[in-house]
CSV table of C-alpha atoms in Angstrom, one decimal:
chain,number,residue,atom,x,y,z
W,29,MET,CA,38.6,-4.0,-2.2
W,30,LYS,CA,35.6,-4.2,-4.5
W,31,ILE,CA,36.1,-7.9,-5.2
W,32,ASN,CA,36.4,-8.6,-1.5
W,33,LYS,CA,33.2,-6.7,-0.9
W,34,TYR,CA,31.3,-8.8,-3.5
W,35,ASN,CA,32.8,-12.0,-2.2
W,36,SER,CA,31.6,-11.2,1.3
W,37,LEU,CA,28.2,-10.4,-0.1
W,38,VAL,CA,28.0,-13.6,-2.0
W,39,PHE,CA,28.8,-15.6,1.1
W,40,ALA,CA,26.2,-13.8,3.1
W,41,MET,CA,23.6,-14.3,0.4
W,42,LEU,CA,24.4,-18.0,0.1
W,43,PHE,CA,24.1,-18.4,3.8
W,44,GLY,CA,20.8,-16.5,4.0
W,45,PHE,CA,19.2,-18.3,1.1
W,46,GLY,CA,20.6,-21.7,2.0
W,47,LEU,CA,21.2,-22.3,-1.7
W,48,SER,CA,22.2,-25.8,-2.7
W,49,THR,CA,23.0,-27.6,-5.9
W,50,GLN,CA,19.6,-29.3,-5.9
W,51,ALA,CA,17.1,-28.5,-8.7
W,52,GLN,CA,14.7,-25.6,-8.2
W,53,SER,CA,11.4,-26.9,-6.9
W,54,LYS,CA,9.3,-24.0,-8.2
W,55,GLN,CA,9.6,-21.2,-10.7
W,56,TRP,CA,7.2,-18.3,-10.2
W,57,THR,CA,5.4,-16.5,-13.0
W,58,LEU,CA,4.8,-12.8,-12.9
W,59,GLU,CA,1.1,-13.3,-12.3
W,60,GLU,CA,1.8,-15.7,-9.4
W,61,CYS,CA,4.2,-13.1,-7.8
W,62,VAL,CA,1.7,-10.3,-8.1
W,63,ARG,CA,-1.1,-12.5,-6.7
W,64,TYR,CA,1.0,-13.6,-3.8
W,65,ALA,CA,2.1,-10.0,-3.0
W,66,LEU,CA,-1.5,-8.8,-3.1
W,67,ASP,CA,-2.5,-11.5,-0.6
W,68,ASN,CA,0.5,-11.2,1.8
W,69,ASN,CA,2.1,-7.7,1.6
W,70,ILE,CA,2.0,-6.0,5.0
W,71,THR,CA,1.3,-2.6,3.6
W,72,ILE,CA,-1.8,-3.9,1.8
W,73,LYS,CA,-3.0,-5.6,5.0
W,74,LEU,CA,-2.7,-2.3,6.8
W,75,SER,CA,-4.8,-0.7,4.1
W,76,GLU,CA,-7.4,-3.4,4.4
W,77,LEU,CA,-7.7,-2.6,8.1
W,78,ASP,CA,-8.3,1.0,7.2
W,79,VAL,CA,-11.3,-0.1,5.2
W,80,LYS,CA,-12.6,-2.0,8.2
W,81,ASN,CA,-12.1,1.1,10.4
W,82,ALA,CA,-14.1,3.2,7.9
W,83,THR,CA,-16.9,0.6,7.9
W,84,ILE,CA,-17.0,0.8,11.7
W,85,ASP,CA,-17.1,4.6,11.6
W,86,LYS,CA,-20.1,4.3,9.3
W,87,LYS,CA,-22.0,2.2,11.8
W,88,GLY,CA,-21.2,4.8,14.5
W,89,ALA,CA,-22.6,7.5,12.2
W,90,LEU,CA,-25.7,5.5,11.6
W,91,GLY,CA,-26.1,5.1,15.4
W,92,SER,CA,-26.5,8.9,15.8
W,93,TYR,CA,-29.9,8.6,14.3
W,94,LEU,CA,-31.1,6.2,17.0
W,95,PRO,CA,-32.3,7.3,20.5
W,96,SER,CA,-29.9,7.1,23.4
W,97,VAL,CA,-31.2,5.0,26.4
W,98,SER,CA,-29.6,4.6,29.8
W,99,GLY,CA,-30.6,3.1,33.1
W,100,ASN,CA,-29.6,4.0,36.6
W,101,ALA,CA,-30.0,2.4,40.0
W,102,SER,CA,-28.7,3.3,43.5
W,103,HIS,CA,-29.0,2.1,47.0
W,104,SER,CA,-28.0,4.0,50.2
W,105,TRP,CA,-27.9,3.7,53.9
W,106,ASN,CA,-28.7,6.7,56.1
W,107,ILE,CA,-27.8,6.3,59.8
W,108,GLY,CA,-28.9,8.7,62.6
W,109,LEU,CA,-31.0,11.7,62.2
W,110,ASN,CA,-32.1,12.1,58.6
W,111,VAL,CA,-35.2,12.9,56.6
W,112,ASN,CA,-36.9,9.8,55.1
W,113,PRO,CA,-37.0,10.6,51.4
W,114,VAL,CA,-40.3,8.8,51.1
W,115,THR,CA,-42.2,10.0,54.2
W,116,ASN,CA,-40.3,13.3,54.4
W,117,ILE,CA,-40.2,13.0,58.2
W,118,ALA,CA,-36.9,13.6,60.2
W,119,THR,CA,-36.2,10.6,62.4
W,120,THR,CA,-33.2,9.0,64.1
W,121,GLN,CA,-33.0,5.6,62.6
W,122,THR,CA,-31.2,3.7,59.9
W,123,THR,CA,-32.9,4.1,56.6
W,124,GLN,CA,-32.1,2.3,53.4
W,125,TYR,CA,-33.2,4.0,50.2
W,126,SER,CA,-33.3,2.5,46.7
W,127,SER,CA,-34.0,4.3,43.4
W,128,LEU,CA,-34.4,3.2,39.8
W,129,GLY,CA,-34.6,5.2,36.7
W,130,VAL,CA,-34.5,5.2,32.9
W,131,ASN,CA,-33.4,8.1,30.7
W,132,ALA,CA,-34.0,8.3,26.9
W,133,GLY,CA,-33.3,11.0,24.4
W,134,VAL,CA,-33.3,11.5,20.7
W,135,ASP,CA,-32.1,14.2,18.4
W,136,ILE,CA,-34.9,15.8,16.4
W,137,TYR,CA,-32.9,18.5,14.7
W,138,LYS,CA,-29.1,19.1,14.9
W,139,GLY,CA,-28.3,21.3,12.0
W,140,LEU,CA,-28.2,18.3,9.7
W,141,GLN,CA,-24.9,17.3,11.3
W,142,ASN,CA,-26.0,13.6,11.8
W,143,GLN,CA,-27.0,13.3,8.2
W,144,ASN,CA,-23.8,14.9,6.9
W,145,THR,CA,-21.7,12.8,9.3
W,146,TYR,CA,-23.3,9.6,7.9
W,147,ARG,CA,-22.7,10.7,4.3
W,148,ARG,CA,-19.1,11.6,5.1
W,149,ALA,CA,-18.7,8.1,6.7
W,150,LYS,CA,-19.9,6.5,3.5
W,151,LEU,CA,-17.5,8.6,1.5
W,152,SER,CA,-14.7,7.6,3.8
W,153,ILE,CA,-15.3,4.0,3.1
W,154,ILE,CA,-15.0,4.7,-0.7
W,155,ALA,CA,-11.8,6.7,-0.1
W,156,SER,CA,-10.3,3.9,1.9
W,157,GLN,CA,-11.2,1.4,-0.8
W,158,TYR,CA,-9.6,3.6,-3.4
W,159,GLN,CA,-6.5,3.9,-1.2
W,160,LEU,CA,-6.3,0.1,-0.9
W,161,LEU,CA,-6.7,-0.2,-4.7
W,162,LYS,CA,-3.9,2.3,-5.3
W,163,MET,CA,-1.7,0.4,-2.9
W,164,GLN,CA,-2.4,-2.8,-4.8
W,165,GLU,CA,-1.6,-1.1,-8.1
W,166,ASP,CA,1.7,0.3,-6.7
W,167,ILE,CA,2.7,-3.1,-5.3
W,168,SER,CA,1.9,-4.7,-8.7
W,169,LEU,CA,4.2,-2.3,-10.5
W,170,ASN,CA,6.9,-2.8,-7.9
W,171,VAL,CA,6.6,-6.6,-8.2
W,172,ALA,CA,6.8,-6.3,-12.0
W,173,ASN,CA,9.9,-4.1,-11.8
W,174,ALA,CA,11.6,-6.5,-9.4
W,175,PHE,CA,10.5,-9.5,-11.6
W,176,LEU,CA,12.1,-8.0,-14.7
W,177,GLU,CA,15.2,-7.1,-12.7
W,178,ILE,CA,15.7,-10.8,-11.9
W,179,LEU,CA,15.2,-11.7,-15.6
W,180,PHE,CA,17.8,-9.0,-16.6
W,181,ASN,CA,20.3,-10.3,-14.1
W,182,LYS,CA,19.8,-13.9,-15.2
W,183,GLU,CA,20.4,-13.0,-18.8
W,184,ASN,CA,23.3,-10.9,-17.9
W,185,LEU,CA,24.9,-13.7,-15.9
W,186,LYS,CA,24.3,-16.1,-18.8
W,187,VAL,CA,26.2,-13.8,-21.1
W,188,LYS,CA,29.1,-13.5,-18.7
W,189,LYS,CA,29.3,-17.3,-18.3
W,190,GLU,CA,29.2,-17.8,-22.1
W,191,GLN,CA,31.9,-15.2,-22.5
W,192,LEU,CA,34.1,-17.0,-19.9
W,193,LEU,CA,33.7,-20.3,-21.8
W,194,ILE,CA,34.7,-18.6,-25.1
W,195,ASP,CA,37.8,-17.0,-23.4
W,196,GLN,CA,38.8,-20.3,-21.8
W,197,LYS,CA,38.6,-22.0,-25.1
W,198,ARG,CA,40.6,-19.2,-26.7
W,199,LEU,CA,43.1,-19.3,-23.9
W,200,ALA,CA,43.6,-23.1,-24.5
W,201,ARG,CA,44.0,-22.5,-28.2
W,202,SER,CA,46.4,-19.6,-27.6
W,203,GLN,CA,48.5,-21.9,-25.3
W,204,GLU,CA,48.9,-24.3,-28.2
W,205,MET,CA,49.8,-21.5,-30.5
W,206,VAL,CA,52.4,-20.2,-28.0
W,207,ASN,CA,53.9,-23.7,-27.7
W,208,ALA,CA,54.0,-23.9,-31.5
W,209,GLY,CA,55.7,-20.5,-31.6
W,210,THR,CA,52.9,-18.9,-33.7
W,211,ILE,CA,52.2,-16.1,-31.3
W,212,PRO,CA,54.3,-14.4,-28.6
W,213,ARG,CA,53.9,-15.5,-25.0
W,214,GLY,CA,52.8,-11.9,-24.1
W,215,ASP,CA,49.5,-12.5,-25.8
W,216,LEU,CA,48.9,-15.5,-23.5
W,217,TYR,CA,49.3,-13.2,-20.4
W,218,ASP,CA,46.7,-10.8,-21.9
W,219,LEU,CA,44.2,-13.7,-22.3
W,220,LYS,CA,44.8,-14.9,-18.7
W,221,ALA,CA,44.1,-11.4,-17.5
W,222,THR,CA,40.9,-11.4,-19.6
W,223,GLU,CA,39.8,-14.7,-18.1
W,224,ALA,CA,40.3,-13.3,-14.6
W,225,THR,CA,38.2,-10.3,-15.5
W,226,ASP,CA,35.5,-12.6,-16.8
W,227,GLN,CA,35.6,-14.5,-13.4
W,228,GLN,CA,35.1,-11.2,-11.6
W,229,ALA,CA,32.3,-10.2,-13.9
W,230,ILE,CA,30.5,-13.5,-13.1
W,231,ILE,CA,30.9,-12.9,-9.4
W,232,ILE,CA,29.4,-9.4,-9.7
W,233,ALA,CA,26.5,-10.8,-11.9
W,234,GLU,CA,25.8,-13.5,-9.4
W,235,ASN,CA,25.7,-11.0,-6.6
W,236,SER,CA,23.2,-8.8,-8.6
W,237,LEU,CA,21.0,-11.8,-9.3
W,238,LEU,CA,20.9,-12.9,-5.7
W,239,ILE,CA,20.1,-9.4,-4.5
W,240,SER,CA,17.3,-9.0,-7.0
W,241,LYS,CA,15.8,-12.4,-5.9
W,242,LEU,CA,16.0,-11.3,-2.3
W,243,SER,CA,14.4,-8.0,-3.1
W,244,LEU,CA,11.4,-9.7,-4.8
W,245,ALA,CA,11.2,-12.3,-2.1
W,246,GLN,CA,11.0,-9.6,0.6
W,247,LEU,CA,8.4,-7.7,-1.5
W,248,LEU,CA,6.3,-10.9,-1.6
W,249,GLN,CA,6.8,-11.4,2.2
W,250,LEU,CA,8.0,-14.9,1.6
W,251,LYS,CA,9.0,-16.8,4.7
W,252,GLU,CA,10.7,-19.7,2.9
W,253,PHE,CA,12.6,-18.6,-0.2
W,254,ALA,CA,15.7,-20.9,-0.3
W,255,ASP,CA,14.7,-22.2,-3.7
W,256,PHE,CA,12.9,-19.0,-5.0
W,257,ASP,CA,13.2,-18.4,-8.7
W,258,VAL,CA,11.1,-17.0,-11.5
W,259,VAL,CA,10.1,-18.2,-15.0
W,260,ASP,CA,12.4,-17.1,-17.8
W,261,ASP,CA,9.8,-15.0,-19.7
W,262,THR,CA,11.8,-12.8,-22.0
W,263,ASN,CA,9.2,-11.7,-24.5
W,264,ALA,CA,9.8,-8.0,-25.3
W,265,LYS,CA,6.8,-7.4,-27.5
W,266,ASP,CA,4.1,-4.8,-27.2
W,267,GLU,CA,1.3,-7.4,-27.1
W,268,ASN,CA,-1.5,-4.9,-26.5
W,269,ASN,CA,-0.1,-2.5,-29.2
W,270,ILE,CA,-0.3,0.3,-26.7
W,271,LEU,CA,2.2,2.5,-28.6
W,272,ALA,CA,-0.3,2.7,-31.5
W,273,GLN,CA,-2.5,4.8,-29.2
W,274,ALA,CA,-2.2,8.5,-29.2
W,275,PRO,CA,-1.0,10.1,-25.9
W,276,THR,CA,-4.1,12.2,-25.8
W,277,ASP,CA,-6.3,9.0,-25.9
W,278,ILE,CA,-4.3,7.4,-23.2
W,279,TYR,CA,-4.6,10.5,-21.0
W,280,ASN,CA,-8.4,10.7,-21.6
W,281,LYS,CA,-8.7,7.1,-20.6
W,282,ALA,CA,-6.5,7.5,-17.6
W,283,LYS,CA,-8.7,10.4,-16.4
W,284,GLU,CA,-11.6,8.1,-16.2
W,285,ILE,CA,-10.0,5.1,-14.5
W,286,ARG,CA,-7.0,6.2,-12.6
W,287,THR,CA,-7.4,5.6,-8.9
W,288,GLU,CA,-5.4,8.6,-7.7
W,289,LEU,CA,-7.9,10.9,-9.4
W,290,LYS,CA,-10.9,9.0,-7.9
W,291,LEU,CA,-9.3,9.2,-4.5
W,292,ALA,CA,-8.6,12.9,-4.8
W,293,GLN,CA,-12.2,13.5,-5.9
W,294,THR,CA,-13.6,11.5,-3.0
W,295,ASN,CA,-11.4,13.4,-0.6
W,296,LEU,CA,-12.8,16.7,-2.0
W,297,GLU,CA,-16.3,15.5,-1.4
W,298,ILE,CA,-15.4,14.5,2.2
W,299,ALA,CA,-14.0,18.0,2.7
W,300,GLU,CA,-17.3,19.5,1.5
W,301,LYS,CA,-19.1,17.4,4.1
W,302,ASN,CA,-16.7,18.6,6.8
W,303,VAL,CA,-17.7,22.2,6.0
W,304,ALA,CA,-21.4,21.3,6.1
W,305,ILE,CA,-20.9,19.6,9.5
W,306,ALA,CA,-19.0,22.6,10.9
W,307,ARG,CA,-21.7,25.0,9.7
W,308,GLY,CA,-24.4,22.9,11.3
W,309,ALA,CA,-23.0,23.9,14.7
W,310,PHE,CA,-24.3,27.5,14.1
W,311,GLN,CA,-27.9,26.2,14.0
W,312,PRO,CA,-30.2,25.5,17.0
W,313,THR,CA,-30.6,21.9,18.2
W,314,LEU,CA,-33.8,20.3,19.3
W,315,ARG,CA,-33.8,17.1,21.4
W,316,GLY,CA,-36.6,15.1,22.8
W,317,PHE,CA,-36.2,13.4,26.2
W,318,TYR,CA,-38.1,11.0,28.5
W,319,GLN,CA,-37.2,10.1,32.1
W,320,PHE,CA,-38.8,7.4,34.4
W,321,SER,CA,-37.9,7.1,38.1
W,322,THR,CA,-39.1,5.3,41.2
W,323,SER,CA,-37.9,4.7,44.7
W,324,ALA,CA,-38.4,2.8,47.9
W,325,SER,CA,-37.5,3.2,51.6
W,326,TYR,CA,-36.4,0.3,53.8
W,327,SER,CA,-37.1,2.1,57.2
W,328,ASP,CA,-40.0,1.5,59.6
W,329,ARG,CA,-43.2,3.4,58.6
W,330,LEU,CA,-44.7,6.0,61.0
W,331,ILE,CA,-48.4,5.2,61.7
W,332,GLY,CA,-49.1,7.5,64.7
W,333,THR,CA,-48.2,8.3,68.3
W,334,ASP,CA,-48.9,6.7,71.6
W,335,GLY,CA,-50.5,8.2,74.7
W,336,SER,CA,-47.2,10.0,75.6
W,337,GLY,CA,-46.8,11.4,72.2
W,338,ASN,CA,-44.0,9.1,71.1
W,339,PRO,CA,-44.1,8.0,67.4
W,340,VAL,CA,-45.3,4.5,66.7
W,341,TYR,CA,-43.8,2.6,63.7
W,342,ALA,CA,-45.2,-0.2,61.7
W,343,GLY,CA,-43.1,-2.6,59.7
W,344,PRO,CA,-41.7,-1.4,56.4
W,345,HIS,CA,-44.1,-0.9,53.6
W,346,SER,CA,-43.8,-3.5,50.8
W,347,VAL,CA,-40.9,-2.6,48.5
W,348,LEU,CA,-42.8,-3.5,45.4
W,349,ASP,CA,-45.7,-1.4,46.5
W,350,GLN,CA,-43.4,1.5,47.1
W,351,PHE,CA,-41.8,1.2,43.7
W,352,SER,CA,-45.3,1.2,42.2
W,353,ASP,CA,-46.6,4.1,44.3
W,354,ASN,CA,-43.5,6.3,43.9
W,355,LYS,CA,-42.9,6.0,40.2
W,356,GLY,CA,-42.8,9.2,38.1
W,357,HIS,CA,-42.4,10.3,34.5
W,358,ASN,CA,-40.7,13.3,33.0
W,359,PHE,CA,-40.7,14.1,29.3
W,360,GLY,CA,-40.4,17.0,27.0
W,361,PHE,CA,-38.2,18.9,24.5
W,362,GLN,CA,-34.9,20.7,24.9
W,363,LEU,CA,-34.0,23.5,22.6
W,364,ASN,CA,-30.4,24.8,22.5
W,365,VAL,CA,-29.7,28.0,20.6
W,366,PRO,CA,-25.9,28.9,20.2
W,367,ILE,CA,-25.3,32.5,20.9
W,368,PHE,CA,-21.6,32.9,21.6
W,369,ASN,CA,-19.0,30.3,22.0
W,370,GLY,CA,-15.7,32.2,21.8
W,371,PHE,CA,-15.6,31.9,17.9
W,372,SER,CA,-14.9,28.1,18.2
W,373,VAL,CA,-17.6,27.2,15.7
W,374,ARG,CA,-16.6,30.0,13.3
W,375,ASN,CA,-13.0,28.9,13.5
W,376,ASN,CA,-14.0,25.3,12.8
W,377,VAL,CA,-15.8,26.4,9.7
W,378,GLU,CA,-12.9,28.4,8.5
W,379,ARG,CA,-10.5,25.5,9.1
W,380,SER,CA,-12.9,23.2,7.1
W,381,LYS,CA,-12.9,25.7,4.3
W,382,VAL,CA,-9.1,25.8,4.2
W,383,SER,CA,-9.1,22.0,4.0
W,384,LEU,CA,-11.6,22.2,1.2
W,385,GLU,CA,-9.5,24.5,-0.8
W,386,LYS,CA,-6.5,22.3,-0.2
W,387,SER,CA,-8.5,19.3,-1.5
W,388,LYS,CA,-9.5,21.3,-4.6
W,389,ILE,CA,-5.8,22.1,-5.3
W,390,ASP,CA,-4.8,18.5,-4.7
W,391,LEU,CA,-7.3,17.3,-7.2
W,392,GLU,CA,-6.1,19.8,-9.8
W,393,GLN,CA,-2.5,18.9,-9.0
W,394,LYS,CA,-3.3,15.2,-9.4
W,395,SER,CA,-4.8,15.8,-12.8
W,396,LEU,CA,-1.7,17.8,-13.9
W,397,ASP,CA,0.6,15.1,-12.6
W,398,LEU,CA,-1.4,12.4,-14.4
W,399,GLN,CA,-1.2,14.3,-17.7
W,400,ARG,CA,2.6,14.8,-17.2
W,401,ASN,CA,3.1,11.1,-16.2
W,402,VAL,CA,1.1,9.8,-19.2
W,403,TYR,CA,3.0,11.9,-21.7
W,404,THR,CA,6.3,11.1,-20.0
W,405,ALA,CA,5.5,7.4,-20.0
W,406,PHE,CA,4.5,7.4,-23.6
W,407,THR,CA,7.7,9.3,-24.6
W,408,ASP,CA,9.9,7.0,-22.4
W,409,ALA,CA,8.3,3.9,-24.0
W,410,LYS,CA,8.9,5.2,-27.5
W,411,GLY,CA,12.5,6.1,-26.6
W,412,ALA,CA,13.0,2.7,-24.9
W,413,LEU,CA,11.8,0.9,-28.1
W,414,ASN,CA,14.1,3.0,-30.3
W,415,THR,CA,17.0,2.4,-28.0
W,416,TYR,CA,16.3,-1.3,-27.9
W,417,GLU,CA,16.1,-1.6,-31.7
W,418,SER,CA,19.3,0.5,-32.1
W,419,SER,CA,21.2,-1.7,-29.6
W,420,THR,CA,20.0,-4.8,-31.5
W,421,VAL,CA,21.4,-3.4,-34.7
W,422,THR,CA,24.6,-2.4,-32.9
W,423,LEU,CA,25.0,-6.0,-31.5
W,424,GLU,CA,24.7,-7.4,-35.0
W,425,ALA,CA,27.4,-5.1,-36.2
W,426,ARG,CA,29.6,-5.9,-33.2
W,427,GLN,CA,29.1,-9.6,-33.7
W,428,GLN,CA,30.3,-9.3,-37.3
W,429,ALA,CA,33.2,-7.2,-36.3
W,430,TYR,CA,34.1,-9.8,-33.6
W,431,ASN,CA,33.9,-12.7,-36.1
W,432,TYR,CA,36.2,-10.8,-38.5
W,433,ALA,CA,38.6,-10.0,-35.7
W,434,LYS,CA,38.6,-13.6,-34.6
W,435,GLU,CA,39.5,-14.8,-38.1
W,436,LYS,CA,42.4,-12.3,-38.3
W,437,TYR,CA,43.6,-13.3,-34.8
W,438,ASP,CA,43.5,-17.0,-35.6
W,439,VAL,CA,45.8,-16.5,-38.6
W,440,GLY,CA,48.1,-14.2,-36.7
W,441,LEU,CA,47.1,-10.9,-38.5
W,442,MET,CA,45.8,-9.3,-35.2
W,443,ASN,CA,47.4,-9.0,-31.8
W,444,SER,CA,45.7,-10.0,-28.6
W,445,PHE,CA,45.1,-6.5,-27.4
W,446,ASP,CA,43.2,-5.5,-30.5
W,447,PHE,CA,41.2,-8.7,-30.4
W,448,THR,CA,40.4,-8.2,-26.8
W,449,GLN,CA,39.1,-4.7,-27.6
W,450,ALA,CA,36.8,-6.2,-30.2
W,451,GLN,CA,35.6,-8.8,-27.7
W,452,THR,CA,35.0,-6.1,-25.1
W,453,LEU,CA,32.9,-4.1,-27.5
W,454,LEU,CA,30.8,-7.2,-28.3
W,455,THR,CA,30.3,-7.9,-24.6
W,456,ASN,CA,29.2,-4.4,-24.0
W,457,ALA,CA,26.8,-4.6,-26.9
W,458,GLN,CA,25.3,-7.8,-25.6
W,459,SER,CA,24.8,-6.1,-22.2
W,460,ASP,CA,23.2,-3.1,-23.8
W,461,VAL,CA,20.7,-5.2,-25.6
W,462,ILE,CA,19.7,-7.0,-22.4
W,463,ARG,CA,19.4,-3.7,-20.4
W,464,THR,CA,17.4,-1.9,-23.1
W,465,LYS,CA,15.1,-4.9,-23.6
W,466,TYR,CA,14.0,-5.0,-20.0
W,467,ASP,CA,13.9,-1.2,-19.7
W,468,TYR,CA,11.5,-1.3,-22.7
W,469,MET,CA,9.4,-4.1,-21.2
W,470,PHE,CA,8.9,-2.2,-17.9
W,471,LYS,CA,8.0,1.1,-19.6
W,472,ILE,CA,5.4,-0.7,-21.7
W,473,LYS,CA,4.0,-2.1,-18.5
W,474,ILE,CA,3.7,1.5,-17.1
W,475,LEU,CA,2.1,2.8,-20.2
W,476,GLU,CA,-0.5,-0.1,-20.1
W,477,PHE,CA,-1.0,0.7,-16.5
W,478,TYR,CA,-2.2,4.2,-17.3
W,479,PHE,CA,-4.4,2.9,-20.1
W,480,GLY,CA,-6.2,0.6,-17.7
W,481,ILE,CA,-4.5,-2.7,-18.6
W,482,PRO,CA,-3.4,-4.2,-15.2
W,483,ILE,CA,-0.5,-6.5,-14.8
W,484,VAL,CA,-3.0,-8.9,-13.3
W,485,PRO,CA,-6.7,-8.2,-12.6
W,486,ILE,CA,-7.1,-7.0,-9.1
W,487,ILE,CA,-10.1,-8.5,-7.3
W,488,THR,CA,-11.6,-6.3,-4.6
W,489,LYS,CA,-12.4,-8.2,-1.4
C-alpha cells in the first residue's frame, strides 16, 4: 500500500511539473531564491500594503490641523401665499429663492488629541515597516530551510542510486558465483530482494525531492517551475565563525537589532499615545468658526399701491445686486466643556490603559522569548555540529567494516545475510551524515540570523 501511494504521488508530481529528460535550463542559488521570494511572496505584498495604509493614515492625521471649509447652495420655488424671504411681505405669487453660503472652522484646542493622533500615525508607519521587515526575515528563513531540504533530498537520492548500482553489480557477480557453485542459490534470492528494496528507496527519495522542490516553488510564488532546480551548494562550514561567540554576546546583539523587539517597543509607544488621546477627551475644546451667506429672490418687487389700494410690483431686482445687498458674515468661537457623558470617556481611558499594560507585558515576553531562542539556537547549533562530526566518524568506521565484510563475502567466508546487514549499516550511516549535515547548516543560519547576519541583505523599499 505504501509503495502504491508513492507511485501515485510520483505520477501526480511528474504531471504537475511537466518534467522531461531535457537539461535543466536554470539552477537557482540560495540568494536568488530569497530575492525572488521577497519580491513576489503574497504575504509580503500584503504587508507592503499595510505600510501604504499607515502612510495614508498619517496624511489624515496631518489634515486634522487644517481648517475645514464647506460650501452650500440652494434654490427653491414657493407657489401661492407665502412670505417673500427677502421683502418679508406675504403675497400670493410664485417666488424663487436662492441662497449661497460658506462655512469654515478650525480646532484651536482639542485636548492635544490632534497632536497625539499625528504622533501615533507616525509610530504606526514605523510599526508597519517593522512588521514588513519581520515578514521578510521569516520568509528568508523559510526559503533557506526549503532550499536545504532540496539539497538534502538530492544527496539522499544520489546515495540511494549509488547503492543500487553497487547491489546490481554484486547481484551480477553473485549470479556468476552461483553458476560456478561457489555460493548457494539462496544468497542470490537475498540479493534480488535487496535490489528491490533499493528500487523502493529510490522511488521514495524521488518523491521527497519532488515534494521539496514543489514546496520551495510555491514559497517563491513561481508560475512556471517545470525545470525548477537549485545549485548543489553543500558547504557545511561555519564561515562566520558564529559558534566562537558567547551566547551572552549573541543575545546582547540580538536585543539591539531584532525586529520583533523593535516592533513590540513601537507598539508600546502607540499604546501610550492611545492613552493620551483618550484622556484628551476629558478636556474642553475650543473651535473657531466663520460663516458667510447671501440670498436672492426671483419674485416681482413691491413698489407701492394704486388708487384702489392694490399692490403694484416692479420687475425683479437684479440678482447680482440682491446677492451683494443680502450678504452677511458670522464668526466667533465655540467652547465645549464635557460635563457628563455616561462614563464613555472614562471607559475609553481605562481600556487604553489595559491595552498599554498588555503592550508592556508583550514587550517583556518578547525579550524573554528572544533570550530563550538565542540560547536554544546556540545549544542546538553546538549539538548539531557534534552530531554531524560523530556521524562522520561513524560513517568512516562503517565504511571500513563494509569493506572488510565485502572481502570476506567475496571469498565465501561470510553469508549474504550478514553482508547485507553490513551494507544496511553503511547506508544508514551515509543517510545520517547527510541529515546531520543539513541540520547543522540550517541551525547555523538561525544562529547567524539572531546575531544580525542575514541570509541576504534585505533592502527596504
